[in-house]
């Protein structure tokens, strides 16, 4: 895995374009003057979670005896299910009514740093722990792009419209499907030769 492939994978699983409508809907009841502050705070929470899982995740997996092959296969399955949801969104809202300001949940976790993103950073680090500066850079770059998209969320939503955002999310879902299948196949090949 390279810096570029790790970055692309993380952008796909963090799905900033798909999160724009979720952030807007979740923050609708909040006073407009507080929204940007909340988004920045939640972005920082998500970054802390991603970096924590990047560095601590492989040790946790090793401690409970989960192999890299099992993580690759299960990560591929999770990503595939996420990709299917992106391509074929279900009916009904994905957000719950939250009283007051959202705090950590649902904006930081699971919208940004969800199970697929956290599993992906663990898988990336497990692939070659000696390259941790490269993986950290990939996390920081993907987070920076996601932060930019989400901070410009209202403008993007106005410019692209609901259909434009949906089209981008479905396109990202199609690419993520291929990444998920590749991840699954890599895990199977490694398991077969091990």
Coordinates of N, CA, C and O in Angstrom, one line a residue:
X1 N 0.8 -1.2 0.0 CA 0.0 0.0 0.0 C 0.9 1.2 0.0 O 1.9 1.3 0.7
X2 N 0.5 2.2 -0.7 CA 1.2 3.5 -0.8 C 0.5 4.6 -0.1 O -0.6 4.4 0.3
X3 N 1.2 5.7 0.0 CA 0.5 6.9 0.6 C -0.8 7.3 -0.1 O -1.8 7.5 0.5
X4 N -0.7 7.3 -1.4 CA -1.9 7.6 -2.3 C -3.0 6.7 -2.1 O -4.1 7.1 -1.9
X5 N -2.7 5.4 -2.1 CA -3.8 4.4 -2.0 C -4.4 4.4 -0.6 O -5.6 4.3 -0.4
X6 N -3.5 4.6 0.5 CA -4.1 4.8 1.8 C -5.0 6.0 1.9 O -6.0 6.0 2.5
X7 N -4.5 7.1 1.4 CA -5.3 8.4 1.4 C -6.6 8.2 0.7 O -7.7 8.6 1.2
X8 N -6.6 7.6 -0.5 CA -7.8 7.4 -1.3 C -8.8 6.5 -0.5 O -10.0 6.8 -0.4
X9 N -8.3 5.4 0.1 CA -9.1 4.5 0.9 C -9.8 5.3 2.0 O -11.0 5.1 2.2
X10 N -9.0 6.1 2.7 CA -9.6 6.8 3.9 C -10.6 7.8 3.4 O -11.6 8.0 4.1
X11 N -10.3 8.5 2.3 CA -11.3 9.5 1.8 C -12.6 8.8 1.5 O -13.7 9.2 1.8
X12 N -12.5 7.6 0.9 CA -13.7 6.8 0.5 C -14.5 6.4 1.7 O -15.7 6.5 1.7
X13 N -13.8 5.9 2.7 CA -14.6 5.4 3.9 C -15.0 6.5 4.8 O -16.1 6.4 5.5
X14 N -14.3 7.7 4.8 CA -14.8 8.8 5.6 C -16.0 9.5 4.9 O -16.8 10.1 5.5
X15 N -16.0 9.4 3.6 CA -17.2 9.9 2.8 C -17.6 11.3 3.1 O -18.8 11.5 3.5
X16 N -16.7 12.3 3.0 CA -17.1 13.7 3.3 C -18.3 14.2 2.6 O -19.2 14.8 3.2
X17 N -18.4 13.9 1.3 CA -19.5 14.4 0.5 C -20.9 13.8 1.0 O -21.9 14.5 1.1
X18 N -20.8 12.5 1.3 CA -22.0 11.9 1.8 C -22.4 12.3 3.2 O -23.6 12.2 3.6
X19 N -21.4 12.8 3.9 CA -21.7 13.3 5.3 C -22.2 14.7 5.3 O -22.8 15.1 6.4
X20 N -22.1 15.5 4.2 CA -22.6 16.9 4.2 C -24.1 16.9 4.6 O -24.4 17.7 5.5
X21 N -24.9 16.2 3.9 CA -26.4 16.3 4.3 C -26.6 15.8 5.7 O -27.5 16.4 6.4
X22 N -25.9 14.8 6.2 CA -26.1 14.3 7.6 C -25.7 15.4 8.6 O -26.3 15.6 9.6
X23 N -24.5 16.1 8.3 CA -24.1 17.2 9.2 C -25.1 18.3 9.2 O -25.5 18.8 10.3
X24 N -25.6 18.7 8.0 CA -26.6 19.8 7.9 C -27.8 19.4 8.7 O -28.4 20.3 9.5
X25 N -28.3 18.2 8.5 CA -29.6 17.8 9.2 C -29.4 17.7 10.7 O -30.2 18.2 11.5
X26 N -28.2 17.2 11.1 CA -28.0 17.1 12.6 C -27.8 18.4 13.3 O -28.3 18.6 14.4
X27 N -27.2 19.4 12.5 CA -27.0 20.7 13.1 C -28.1 21.7 12.9 O -28.1 22.8 13.4
X28 N -29.2 21.3 12.2 CA -30.3 22.2 11.9 C -30.9 22.8 13.2 O -31.2 24.0 13.2
X29 N -31.1 22.0 14.2 CA -31.7 22.7 15.4 C -30.8 23.6 16.2 O -31.2 24.3 17.1
X30 N -29.5 23.5 15.9 CA -28.5 24.3 16.7 C -28.4 25.7 16.2 O -28.6 25.9 15.0
X31 N -28.2 26.6 17.1 CA -28.0 28.0 16.7 C -27.0 28.2 15.6 O -25.9 27.6 15.7
X32 N -27.3 28.9 14.6 CA -26.3 29.1 13.4 C -25.0 29.6 13.8 O -24.0 29.2 13.2
X33 N -24.9 30.4 14.8 CA -23.6 31.0 15.3 C -22.7 29.9 15.9 O -21.5 30.1 16.0
X34 N -23.3 28.8 16.3 CA -22.5 27.7 17.0 C -22.1 26.6 16.0 O -21.2 25.8 16.4
X35 N -22.7 26.5 14.9 CA -22.5 25.4 14.0 C -21.0 25.2 13.6 O -20.5 24.1 13.7
X36 N -20.3 26.2 13.2 CA -18.9 26.1 12.7 C -18.1 25.6 13.9 O -17.2 24.7 13.7
X37 N -18.3 26.1 15.1 CA -17.5 25.7 16.2 C -17.7 24.2 16.5 O -16.8 23.5 16.8
X38 N -19.0 23.8 16.4 CA -19.3 22.4 16.7 C -18.6 21.5 15.6 O -18.1 20.4 16.0
X39 N -18.7 21.9 14.4 CA -18.1 21.1 13.3 C -16.6 20.9 13.5 O -16.0 19.8 13.4
X40 N -15.9 22.0 13.9 CA -14.5 22.0 14.2 C -14.2 21.1 15.3 O -13.3 20.2 15.3
X41 N -15.0 21.2 16.4 CA -14.8 20.3 17.6 C -14.9 18.9 17.2 O -14.1 18.0 17.6
X42 N -16.0 18.5 16.5 CA -16.3 17.1 16.1 C -15.2 16.6 15.2 O -14.8 15.4 15.2
X43 N -14.7 17.5 14.3 CA -13.6 17.1 13.4 C -12.4 16.7 14.2 O -11.7 15.7 13.9
X44 N -12.1 17.5 15.2 CA -10.9 17.2 16.1 C -11.1 15.9 16.9 O -10.2 15.1 17.0
X45 N -12.3 15.6 17.4 CA -12.6 14.4 18.0 C -12.4 13.2 17.1 O -11.8 12.2 17.4
X46 N -12.9 13.3 15.8 CA -12.7 12.3 14.8 C -11.2 12.0 14.6 O -10.7 10.9 14.4
X47 N -10.4 13.1 14.4 CA -9.0 13.0 14.2 C -8.3 12.2 15.3 O -7.5 11.3 15.1
X48 N -8.7 12.6 16.6 CA -8.1 11.9 17.7 C -8.4 10.4 17.7 O -7.5 9.6 17.9
X49 N -9.6 10.1 17.4 CA -10.0 8.6 17.3 C -9.3 7.9 16.2 O -8.8 6.8 16.4
X50 N -9.1 8.5 15.0 CA -8.4 7.9 13.9 C -6.9 7.7 14.3 O -6.4 6.6 14.0
X51 N -6.3 8.7 14.9 CA -4.9 8.5 15.2 C -4.7 7.5 16.3 O -3.8 6.7 16.3
X52 N -5.6 7.5 17.3 CA -5.6 6.5 18.4 C -5.7 5.1 17.8 O -4.9 4.2 18.2
X53 N -6.6 4.9 16.9 CA -6.8 3.5 16.4 C -5.6 3.2 15.4 O -5.2 2.0 15.3
X54 N -5.0 4.2 14.8 CA -3.9 4.0 13.9 C -2.7 3.4 14.7 O -2.1 2.4 14.3
X55 N -2.4 4.0 15.9 CA -1.3 3.5 16.7 C -1.6 2.4 17.7 O -0.8 1.5 17.9
X56 N -2.8 2.4 18.3 CA -3.1 1.4 19.3 C -3.8 0.2 18.7 O -3.7 -0.9 19.3
X57 N -4.5 0.4 17.6 CA -5.2 -0.7 17.0 C -4.5 -2.0 16.8 O -4.9 -3.1 17.2
X58 N -3.3 -1.9 16.1 CA -2.6 -3.2 15.8 C -2.2 -3.9 17.1 O -2.2 -5.2 17.1
X59 N -1.9 -3.2 18.2 CA -1.5 -3.9 19.5 C -2.8 -4.6 20.1 O -2.7 -5.7 20.6
X60 N -3.9 -3.9 20.0 CA -5.1 -4.5 20.5 C -5.5 -5.8 19.7 O -5.8 -6.8 20.3
X61 N -5.3 -5.7 18.3 CA -5.6 -6.9 17.5 C -4.7 -8.0 17.8 O -5.1 -9.2 17.9
X62 N -3.4 -7.7 18.0 CA -2.4 -8.7 18.4 C -2.7 -9.3 19.7 O -2.6 -10.5 19.9
X63 N -3.1 -8.4 20.7 CA -3.4 -8.9 22.0 C -4.6 -9.9 22.0 O -4.6 -10.8 22.9
X64 N -5.6 -9.6 21.2 CA -6.8 -10.5 21.2 C -6.6 -11.6 20.1 O -7.6 -12.4 19.9
X65 N -5.5 -11.6 19.4 CA -5.2 -12.7 18.5 C -5.9 -12.7 17.1 O -6.1 -13.7 16.5
X66 N -6.2 -11.5 16.6 CA -6.8 -11.3 15.3 C -5.6 -11.1 14.3 O -4.8 -10.2 14.4
X67 N -5.6 -12.0 13.3 CA -4.5 -11.9 12.3 C -4.8 -10.8 11.3 O -5.9 -10.3 11.1
X68 N -3.7 -10.4 10.6 CA -3.9 -9.4 9.5 C -4.8 -9.9 8.4 O -5.6 -9.1 7.8
X69 N -4.8 -11.2 8.1 CA -5.6 -11.8 7.1 C -7.1 -11.7 7.5 O -7.9 -11.3 6.7
X70 N -7.4 -12.0 8.8 CA -8.8 -11.9 9.3 C -9.2 -10.4 9.2 O -10.4 -10.1 8.9
X71 N -8.4 -9.5 9.6 CA -8.7 -8.1 9.6 C -9.0 -7.6 8.1 O -9.9 -6.9 7.9
X72 N -8.2 -8.1 7.2 CA -8.3 -7.7 5.8 C -9.7 -8.2 5.2 O -10.4 -7.5 4.6
X73 N -10.0 -9.5 5.6 CA -11.2 -10.1 5.1 C -12.4 -9.4 5.7 O -13.4 -9.0 5.0
X74 N -12.4 -9.2 7.0 CA -13.5 -8.6 7.7 C -13.6 -7.1 7.3 O -14.7 -6.6 7.1
X75 N -12.5 -6.4 7.1 CA -12.5 -5.1 6.6 C -13.1 -5.0 5.3 O -13.9 -4.0 5.0
X76 N -12.8 -5.9 4.4 CA -13.4 -5.9 3.0 C -14.9 -6.1 3.1 O -15.6 -5.5 2.3
X77 N -15.4 -7.0 4.0 CA -16.8 -7.2 4.1 C -17.5 -6.0 4.6 O -18.5 -5.5 4.1
X78 N -16.9 -5.3 5.6 CA -17.5 -4.1 6.2 C -17.6 -3.0 5.1 O -18.6 -2.3 4.9
X79 N -16.4 -2.8 4.4 CA -16.4 -1.8 3.4 C -17.4 -2.1 2.3 O -18.0 -1.2 1.7
X80 N -17.6 -3.4 1.9 CA -18.5 -3.7 0.9 C -19.9 -3.4 1.3 O -20.7 -2.8 0.5
X81 N -20.3 -3.6 2.6 CA -21.6 -3.3 3.1 C -21.8 -1.8 3.1 O -22.9 -1.3 2.7
X82 N -20.8 -1.0 3.5 CA -20.9 0.4 3.5 C -21.0 0.9 2.0 O -21.9 1.8 1.8
X83 N -20.3 0.3 1.1 CA -20.3 0.8 -0.3 C -21.7 0.5 -0.9 O -22.3 1.3 -1.6
X84 N -22.3 -0.7 -0.5 CA -23.7 -1.0 -1.0 C -24.7 0.1 -0.5 O -25.6 0.5 -1.2
X85 N -24.5 0.5 0.8 CA -25.4 1.5 1.4 C -25.2 2.8 0.7 O -26.2 3.6 0.5
X86 N -24.0 3.1 0.2 CA -23.7 4.4 -0.5 C -24.4 4.3 -1.9 O -24.9 5.3 -2.4
X87 N -24.3 3.2 -2.5 CA -24.8 3.1 -3.9 C -26.4 3.0 -3.9 O -27.1 3.6 -4.7
X88 N -26.9 2.2 -3.0 CA -28.3 2.0 -2.8 C -28.8 2.4 -1.5 O -29.1 1.6 -0.6
X89 N -28.9 3.8 -1.3 CA -29.3 4.2 0.0 C -30.8 3.8 0.4 O -31.6 3.7 -0.5
X90 N -31.0 3.4 1.6 CA -32.3 2.9 2.1 C -33.2 4.1 2.3 O -32.8 5.3 2.3
X91 N -34.4 3.8 2.5 CA -35.4 4.8 2.8 C -35.3 5.2 4.2 O -34.9 4.5 5.1
X92 N -35.7 6.4 4.5 CA -35.7 6.9 5.9 C -34.5 7.6 6.2 O -33.4 7.5 5.5
X93 N -34.5 8.5 7.2 CA -33.3 9.3 7.6 C -32.3 8.5 8.4 O -32.6 7.5 9.1
X94 N -31.1 8.9 8.2 CA -30.0 8.2 8.9 C -29.6 8.9 10.2 O -28.8 8.5 10.9
X95 N -30.3 10.0 10.5 CA -30.0 10.8 11.7 C -31.2 10.6 12.7 O -32.3 10.3 12.3
X96 N -30.8 10.7 13.9 CA -31.8 10.7 15.0 C -31.9 12.1 15.5 O -31.1 12.9 15.4
X97 N -33.1 12.3 16.2 CA -33.3 13.6 16.8 C -32.4 13.7 18.0 O -32.4 12.8 18.9
X98 N -31.6 14.7 18.1 CA -30.7 14.9 19.3 C -31.1 16.2 19.9 O -31.2 17.3 19.2
X99 N -31.3 16.2 21.2 CA -31.6 17.5 21.9 C -30.3 18.2 22.3 O -29.4 17.6 22.8
X100 N -30.3 19.5 22.0 CA -29.1 20.2 22.3 C -28.0 20.0 21.2 O -28.3 19.5 20.2
X101 N -26.8 20.4 21.6 CA -25.7 20.2 20.7 C -25.2 18.8 20.6 O -25.1 18.1 21.7
X102 N -24.9 18.3 19.4 CA -24.3 16.9 19.4 C -22.9 17.0 20.0 O -22.2 18.0 19.8
X103 N -22.5 16.0 20.7 CA -21.2 15.9 21.3 C -20.6 14.5 21.1 O -21.1 13.6 21.6
X104 N -19.6 14.4 20.3 CA -18.9 13.2 19.9 C -19.8 12.3 19.0 O -19.3 11.8 18.0
X105 N -21.0 12.0 19.4 CA -21.9 11.2 18.7 C -23.0 12.1 18.2 O -23.6 12.9 19.0
X106 N -23.5 12.0 17.0 CA -23.1 11.1 15.9 C -22.1 11.7 14.9 O -21.7 11.0 14.0
X107 N -21.7 13.0 15.1 CA -20.9 13.6 14.0 C -19.5 13.1 14.0 O -19.0 12.6 12.9
X108 N -18.8 13.1 15.1 CA -17.4 12.6 15.1 C -17.4 11.1 14.9 O -16.7 10.5 14.0
X109 N -18.2 10.4 15.7 CA -18.3 8.9 15.7 C -19.8 8.6 15.6 O -20.5 9.0 16.6
X110 N -20.4 8.0 14.7 CA -19.7 7.2 13.6 C -19.7 7.9 12.2 O -19.2 7.3 11.3
X111 N -20.2 9.2 12.1 CA -20.2 9.7 10.7 C -18.9 9.9 10.1 O -18.7 9.5 9.0
X112 N -17.9 10.4 10.8 CA -16.5 10.6 10.3 C -15.6 9.4 10.6 O -15.0 8.8 9.7
X113 N -15.5 9.1 11.9 CA -14.6 8.0 12.3 C -15.5 6.8 12.7 O -15.6 6.5 13.8
X114 N -16.1 6.3 11.7 CA -17.0 5.1 11.9 C -16.2 3.8 11.9 O -15.0 3.8 11.7
X115 N -16.9 2.7 12.0 CA -16.2 1.4 12.0 C -15.3 1.1 10.8 O -14.2 0.6 11.0
X116 N -15.8 1.5 9.7 CA -15.0 1.2 8.5 C -13.7 2.1 8.4 O -12.6 1.6 8.1
X117 N -13.8 3.3 8.9 CA -12.6 4.2 8.9 C -11.6 3.7 10.0 O -10.4 3.6 9.7
X118 N -12.1 3.3 11.1 CA -11.3 2.8 12.2 C -10.6 1.5 11.8 O -9.4 1.3 12.1
X119 N -11.4 0.6 11.2 CA -10.8 -0.7 10.8 C -9.8 -0.4 9.7 O -8.8 -1.1 9.6
X120 N -10.0 0.5 8.8 CA -9.1 0.8 7.7 C -7.8 1.3 8.3 O -6.7 0.9 7.8
X121 N -7.8 2.2 9.2 CA -6.5 2.7 9.8 C -5.7 1.6 10.5 O -4.5 1.5 10.4
X122 N -6.5 0.7 11.2 CA -5.8 -0.4 11.8 C -5.1 -1.3 10.7 O -4.0 -1.8 10.9
X123 N -5.9 -1.6 9.6 CA -5.4 -2.4 8.6 C -4.2 -1.8 7.9 O -3.2 -2.5 7.6
X124 N -4.2 -0.5 7.7 CA -3.1 0.2 7.0 C -1.9 0.1 7.9 O -0.8 -0.2 7.4
X125 N -2.0 0.4 9.2 CA -0.8 0.3 10.1 C -0.3 -1.2 10.2 O 0.9 -1.4 10.2
X126 N -1.2 -2.1 10.2 CA -0.8 -3.5 10.3 C -0.1 -4.0 9.1 O 0.8 -4.9 9.2
X127 N -0.3 -3.4 7.9 CA 0.4 -3.8 6.7 C 1.9 -3.6 6.8 O 2.6 -4.3 6.2
X128 N 2.3 -2.5 7.5 CA 3.7 -2.2 7.6 C 3.9 -1.2 8.7 O 4.0 0.0 8.4
X129 N 4.0 -1.6 10.0 CA 4.1 -0.6 11.1 C 5.3 0.3 11.0 O 5.3 1.4 11.6
X130 N 6.4 -0.2 10.3 CA 7.6 0.7 10.2 C 7.4 1.9 9.4 O 8.1 2.9 9.5
X131 N 6.3 2.0 8.6 CA 6.0 3.1 7.8 C 5.0 4.0 8.4 O 4.2 4.7 7.8
X132 N 5.0 4.1 9.7 CA 3.9 4.8 10.5 C 3.9 6.3 10.1 O 2.8 6.9 10.1
X133 N 5.0 7.0 9.7 CA 4.9 8.4 9.3 C 4.1 8.5 8.1 O 3.3 9.5 7.9
X134 N 4.2 7.6 7.1 CA 3.4 7.7 5.9 C 2.0 7.5 6.2 O 1.1 8.2 5.7
X135 N 1.7 6.5 7.1 CA 0.2 6.2 7.4 C -0.4 7.4 8.2 O -1.5 7.8 7.9
X136 N 0.4 8.0 9.0 CA -0.1 9.2 9.8 C -0.3 10.3 8.8 O -1.4 11.0 8.9
X137 N 0.5 10.5 7.8 CA 0.3 11.5 6.8 C -0.9 11.3 6.0 O -1.7 12.2 5.7
X138 N -1.2 10.0 5.7 CA -2.4 9.7 4.9 C -3.6 10.0 5.7 O -4.6 10.6 5.2
X139 N -3.6 9.7 7.0 CA -4.7 10.0 7.9 C -4.9 11.5 8.0 O -6.1 12.0 7.8
X140 N -3.9 12.3 8.2 CA -4.0 13.7 8.3 C -4.5 14.3 7.0 O -5.3 15.3 7.0
X141 N -4.0 13.9 5.8 CA -4.5 14.4 4.6 C -5.9 14.1 4.3 O -6.7 15.0 3.9
X142 N -6.3 12.9 4.6 CA -7.7 12.5 4.4 C -8.6 13.3 5.3 O -9.7 13.7 5.0
X143 N -8.2 13.5 6.6 CA -8.9 14.3 7.5 C -9.0 15.7 7.1 O -10.1 16.3 7.2
X144 N -7.9 16.3 6.6 CA -7.9 17.7 6.1 C -8.9 17.9 4.9 O -9.6 18.9 4.9
X145 N -8.9 16.9 4.0 CA -9.9 17.0 2.9 C -11.3 16.9 3.4 O -12.2 17.7 3.0
X146 N -11.6 16.0 4.3 CA -12.9 15.8 4.9 C -13.3 17.1 5.6 O -14.5 17.5 5.5
X147 N -12.4 17.6 6.4 CA -12.7 18.8 7.2 C -13.0 20.0 6.2 O -14.0 20.7 6.5
X148 N -12.3 20.1 5.2 CA -12.5 21.2 4.2 C -13.9 21.1 3.6 O -14.7 22.0 3.5
X149 N -14.2 19.8 3.2 CA -15.6 19.6 2.6 C -16.7 19.9 3.6 O -17.7 20.5 3.2
X150 N -16.5 19.4 4.8 CA -17.6 19.6 5.8 C -17.7 21.0 6.2 O -18.8 21.5 6.5
X151 N -16.6 21.8 6.3 CA -16.7 23.2 6.7 C -17.3 24.0 5.6 O -17.9 25.1 5.9
X152 N -17.2 23.5 4.4 CA -17.9 24.2 3.2 C -19.2 23.5 2.9 O -19.7 23.8 1.8
X153 N -19.7 22.7 3.8 CA -20.9 21.9 3.5 C -22.1 22.6 3.0 O -22.7 22.2 2.0
X154 N -22.4 23.8 3.6 CA -23.6 24.5 3.2 C -23.4 25.0 1.8 O -24.3 25.0 1.0
X155 N -22.2 25.6 1.5 CA -22.0 26.1 0.2 C -22.0 25.0 -0.9 O -22.5 25.1 -2.0
X156 N -21.4 23.8 -0.5 CA -21.4 22.7 -1.5 C -22.8 22.2 -1.7 O -23.2 21.9 -2.8
X157 N -23.6 22.1 -0.6 CA -25.0 21.7 -0.8 C -25.8 22.6 -1.7 O -26.6 22.2 -2.5
X158 N -25.6 23.9 -1.5 CA -26.3 24.9 -2.3 C -25.8 24.8 -3.8 O -26.6 24.8 -4.7
X159 N -24.5 24.6 -4.0 CA -23.9 24.5 -5.4 C -24.3 23.2 -6.1 O -24.8 23.3 -7.2
X160 N -24.1 22.1 -5.4 CA -24.4 20.8 -6.1 C -25.8 20.4 -6.0 O -26.3 19.6 -6.8
X161 N -26.5 20.8 -4.9 CA -27.9 20.3 -4.7 C -27.9 18.9 -4.2 O -26.9 18.2 -4.1
X162 N -29.1 18.5 -3.8 CA -29.2 17.1 -3.2 C -28.8 16.1 -4.2 O -28.2 15.1 -3.9
X163 N -29.2 16.2 -5.5 CA -28.9 15.2 -6.5 C -27.4 15.2 -6.8 O -26.9 14.1 -7.0
X164 N -26.8 16.3 -6.8 CA -25.3 16.3 -7.0 C -24.5 15.6 -5.9 O -23.6 14.8 -6.2
X165 N -24.9 15.9 -4.7 CA -24.3 15.2 -3.5 C -24.5 13.7 -3.6 O -23.7 12.9 -3.3
X166 N -25.8 13.3 -4.0 CA -26.1 11.9 -4.1 C -25.3 11.2 -5.2 O -24.8 10.1 -5.0
X167 N -25.1 11.9 -6.3 CA -24.3 11.3 -7.4 C -22.9 11.1 -7.0 O -22.3 10.1 -7.3
X168 N -22.3 12.1 -6.3 CA -20.9 11.9 -5.8 C -20.8 10.8 -4.8 O -19.9 10.0 -4.9
X169 N -21.8 10.7 -3.9 CA -21.8 9.6 -2.9 C -21.9 8.2 -3.6 O -21.2 7.3 -3.3
X170 N -22.7 8.1 -4.6 CA -22.9 6.8 -5.3 C -21.6 6.5 -6.1 O -21.2 5.3 -6.2
X171 N -21.0 7.5 -6.7 CA -19.7 7.3 -7.4 C -18.7 6.8 -6.4 O -17.9 5.8 -6.7
X172 N -18.6 7.4 -5.3 CA -17.6 7.0 -4.3 C -17.9 5.6 -3.8 O -17.0 4.8 -3.5
X173 N -19.2 5.3 -3.7 CA -19.6 3.9 -3.3 C -19.2 2.9 -4.3 O -18.7 1.8 -3.9
X174 N -19.2 3.2 -5.6 CA -18.8 2.2 -6.6 C -17.3 2.0 -6.5 O -16.8 0.9 -6.6
X175 N -16.5 3.1 -6.3 CA -15.1 2.9 -6.2 C -14.8 2.1 -4.9 O -13.9 1.2 -4.9
X176 N -15.5 2.4 -3.8 CA -15.3 1.7 -2.6 C -15.6 0.2 -2.7 O -15.0 -0.6 -2.0
X177 N -16.6 -0.1 -3.5 CA -16.9 -1.5 -3.8 C -15.7 -2.3 -4.3 O -15.3 -3.4 -3.8
X178 N -15.0 -1.7 -5.3 CA -13.8 -2.3 -5.8 C -12.7 -2.4 -4.8 O -12.0 -3.5 -4.7
X179 N -12.5 -1.4 -4.0 CA -11.5 -1.4 -2.9 C -11.9 -2.5 -1.9 O -11.0 -3.3 -1.5
X180 N -13.1 -2.7 -1.6 CA -13.6 -3.7 -0.6 C -13.3 -5.1 -1.2 O -12.8 -6.0 -0.4
X181 N -13.6 -5.3 -2.4 CA -13.4 -6.7 -3.0 C -11.9 -7.0 -3.1 O -11.4 -8.1 -2.8
X182 N -11.1 -6.0 -3.4 CA -9.6 -6.1 -3.4 C -9.1 -6.5 -2.0 O -8.2 -7.4 -1.9
X183 N -9.6 -5.8 -1.0 CA -9.2 -6.0 0.4 C -9.5 -7.5 0.8 O -8.7 -8.2 1.4
X184 N -10.7 -7.9 0.4 CA -11.2 -9.2 0.7 C -10.3 -10.3 0.0 O -9.9 -11.3 0.6
X185 N -10.1 -10.1 -1.3 CA -9.2 -11.0 -2.0 C -7.8 -11.1 -1.5 O -7.2 -12.1 -1.4
X186 N -7.3 -9.9 -1.1 CA -5.9 -9.9 -0.5 C -5.9 -10.7 0.8 O -4.9 -11.5 1.0
X187 N -6.9 -10.6 1.6 CA -7.0 -11.4 2.8 C -7.1 -12.9 2.5 O -6.4 -13.7 3.2
X188 N -7.9 -13.2 1.5 CA -8.0 -14.6 1.2 C -6.7 -15.2 0.6 O -6.3 -16.3 1.0
X189 N -6.0 -14.4 -0.3 CA -4.8 -14.9 -0.8 C -3.7 -15.1 0.3 O -3.0 -16.1 0.3
X190 N -3.7 -14.1 1.2 CA -2.7 -14.2 2.3 C -3.0 -15.4 3.2 O -2.1 -16.2 3.7
X191 N -4.3 -15.7 3.4 CA -4.7 -16.8 4.3 C -4.4 -18.1 3.6 O -3.9 -19.1 4.2
X192 N -4.6 -18.2 2.2 CA -4.3 -19.4 1.5 C -2.8 -19.7 1.4 O -2.5 -20.9 1.4
X193 N -2.0 -18.7 1.4 CA -0.5 -19.0 1.3 C 0.1 -19.2 2.7 O 1.2 -19.6 2.8
X194 N -0.6 -18.8 3.7 CA -0.1 -18.8 5.1 C -0.2 -20.2 5.8 O -0.5 -21.2 5.3

